[in-house]
Every structure is written in C-alpha cells, then in structure tokens.
C-alpha cells in the first residue's frame, strides 16, 4: 500500500468518527495515539493504519449505534461504499 492510500484509511475513520478526540474516546485510546495513526513511520506513526485493537473497539461502538462505521471503512478501495 502506498502512503497516500493508507493515510486515507485512517483519515476516513477519524473523519467518520467526528474527529481525533471523538475517535480516541470511541476507541478507548489516547488522543496522541490517534494522531499517530496518520503519521508516517519516519515520524513514529502507523503510516495510516488503524491498529487492530482500536479497529475492534470502533466496530464495537458502531454495533452499539455510537458511530456509523462498517468493516469496509477499514479496507483500501471502499471509501465510497455508503
């Protein structure tokens, strides 16, 4: 995956959750950790990847009706599925 594609995955998730702070609250992680998702590896980031435990927490929040996310939101190429 290229940086531009992977960055868009994390950015899309953060946007759909209502921003960095809301994403951190929904995922049960710190705010700086959510910012790291979008940073390149050279800056200590995750290169646009949403970590598995955070992904599970966010999908759990979606199942509970707290956010509009599906597993497809975490996949490359599915940005316009809604």
Short mmCIF file of C-alpha atoms in Angstrom, two decimals:
data_model
loop_
_atom_site.label_atom_id
_atom_site.label_comp_id
_atom_site.label_asym_id
_atom_site.label_seq_id
_atom_site.Cartn_x
_atom_site.Cartn_y
_atom_site.Cartn_z
CA UNK A 1 0.00 0.00 0.00
CA UNK A 2 1.21 3.45 -0.76
CA UNK A 3 1.35 6.13 1.91
CA UNK A 4 -1.42 8.15 0.25
CA UNK A 5 -3.81 5.19 0.24
CA UNK A 6 -3.07 4.04 3.77
CA UNK A 7 -3.22 7.60 5.10
CA UNK A 8 -6.68 7.97 3.65
CA UNK A 9 -7.92 4.92 5.56
CA UNK A 10 -7.03 6.37 8.98
CA UNK A 11 -8.16 9.83 7.92
CA UNK A 12 -11.50 8.43 6.73
CA UNK A 13 -12.05 6.59 10.02
CA UNK A 14 -11.17 9.68 12.07
CA UNK A 15 -13.49 11.82 9.95
CA UNK A 16 -16.40 9.39 10.21
CA UNK A 17 -15.96 9.25 13.99
CA UNK A 18 -16.17 13.03 14.29
CA UNK A 19 -12.52 13.95 14.66
CA UNK A 20 -9.45 12.87 16.60
CA UNK A 21 -10.89 13.42 20.08
CA UNK A 22 -14.12 11.55 19.37
CA UNK A 23 -12.17 8.71 17.76
CA UNK A 24 -9.93 8.42 20.81
CA UNK A 25 -12.96 8.28 23.10
CA UNK A 26 -14.76 5.70 20.96
CA UNK A 27 -11.64 3.52 20.67
CA UNK A 28 -10.64 3.91 24.31
CA UNK A 29 -7.17 5.19 23.43
CA UNK A 30 -5.24 8.40 23.98
CA UNK A 31 -5.61 11.38 21.69
CA UNK A 32 -1.90 11.40 20.71
CA UNK A 33 -2.19 7.74 19.73
CA UNK A 34 -4.98 8.54 17.25
CA UNK A 35 -2.82 11.27 15.70
CA UNK A 36 -0.03 8.70 15.30
CA UNK A 37 -2.24 6.63 13.00
CA UNK A 38 -1.85 9.24 10.28
CA UNK A 39 1.86 9.97 10.76
CA UNK A 40 4.46 8.25 8.55
CA UNK A 41 6.66 5.62 10.15
CA UNK A 42 9.62 8.02 9.95
CA UNK A 43 7.80 10.25 12.47
CA UNK A 44 6.89 7.36 14.76
CA UNK A 45 3.48 6.88 13.23
CA UNK A 46 1.50 3.96 11.92
CA UNK A 47 1.53 5.06 8.28
CA UNK A 48 -2.22 5.48 8.03
CA UNK A 49 -3.08 2.14 9.61
CA UNK A 50 -5.70 1.79 12.33
CA UNK A 51 -4.42 -0.74 14.89
CA UNK A 52 -6.41 -3.96 15.30
CA UNK A 53 -7.49 -3.35 18.91
CA UNK A 54 -8.70 0.15 18.05
CA UNK A 55 -10.47 -1.19 14.97
CA UNK A 56 -12.30 -3.74 17.11
CA UNK A 57 -13.29 -1.09 19.64
CA UNK A 58 -14.56 1.23 16.91
CA UNK A 59 -16.57 -1.53 15.28
CA UNK A 60 -18.00 -2.35 18.71
CA UNK A 61 -19.03 1.28 19.08
CA UNK A 62 -20.62 1.07 15.63
CA UNK A 63 -22.53 -2.05 16.62
CA UNK A 64 -23.80 -0.18 19.69
CA UNK A 65 -25.01 2.64 17.42
CA UNK A 66 -22.47 5.20 18.63
CA UNK A 67 -20.79 5.76 15.23
CA UNK A 68 -21.54 4.94 11.59
CA UNK A 69 -18.72 2.55 10.61
CA UNK A 70 -18.55 -0.81 8.89
CA UNK A 71 -15.63 -3.20 8.35
CA UNK A 72 -15.42 -1.90 4.78
CA UNK A 73 -14.36 1.52 6.09
CA UNK A 74 -11.09 -0.06 7.20
CA UNK A 75 -10.33 -1.54 3.77
CA UNK A 76 -8.50 0.02 0.87
CA UNK A 77 -10.72 0.96 -2.04
CA UNK A 78 -14.03 1.13 -0.15
CA UNK A 79 -14.10 4.83 0.69
CA UNK A 80 -17.30 5.47 -1.24
CA UNK A 81 -19.37 2.47 -0.18
CA UNK A 82 -22.10 4.35 1.72
#
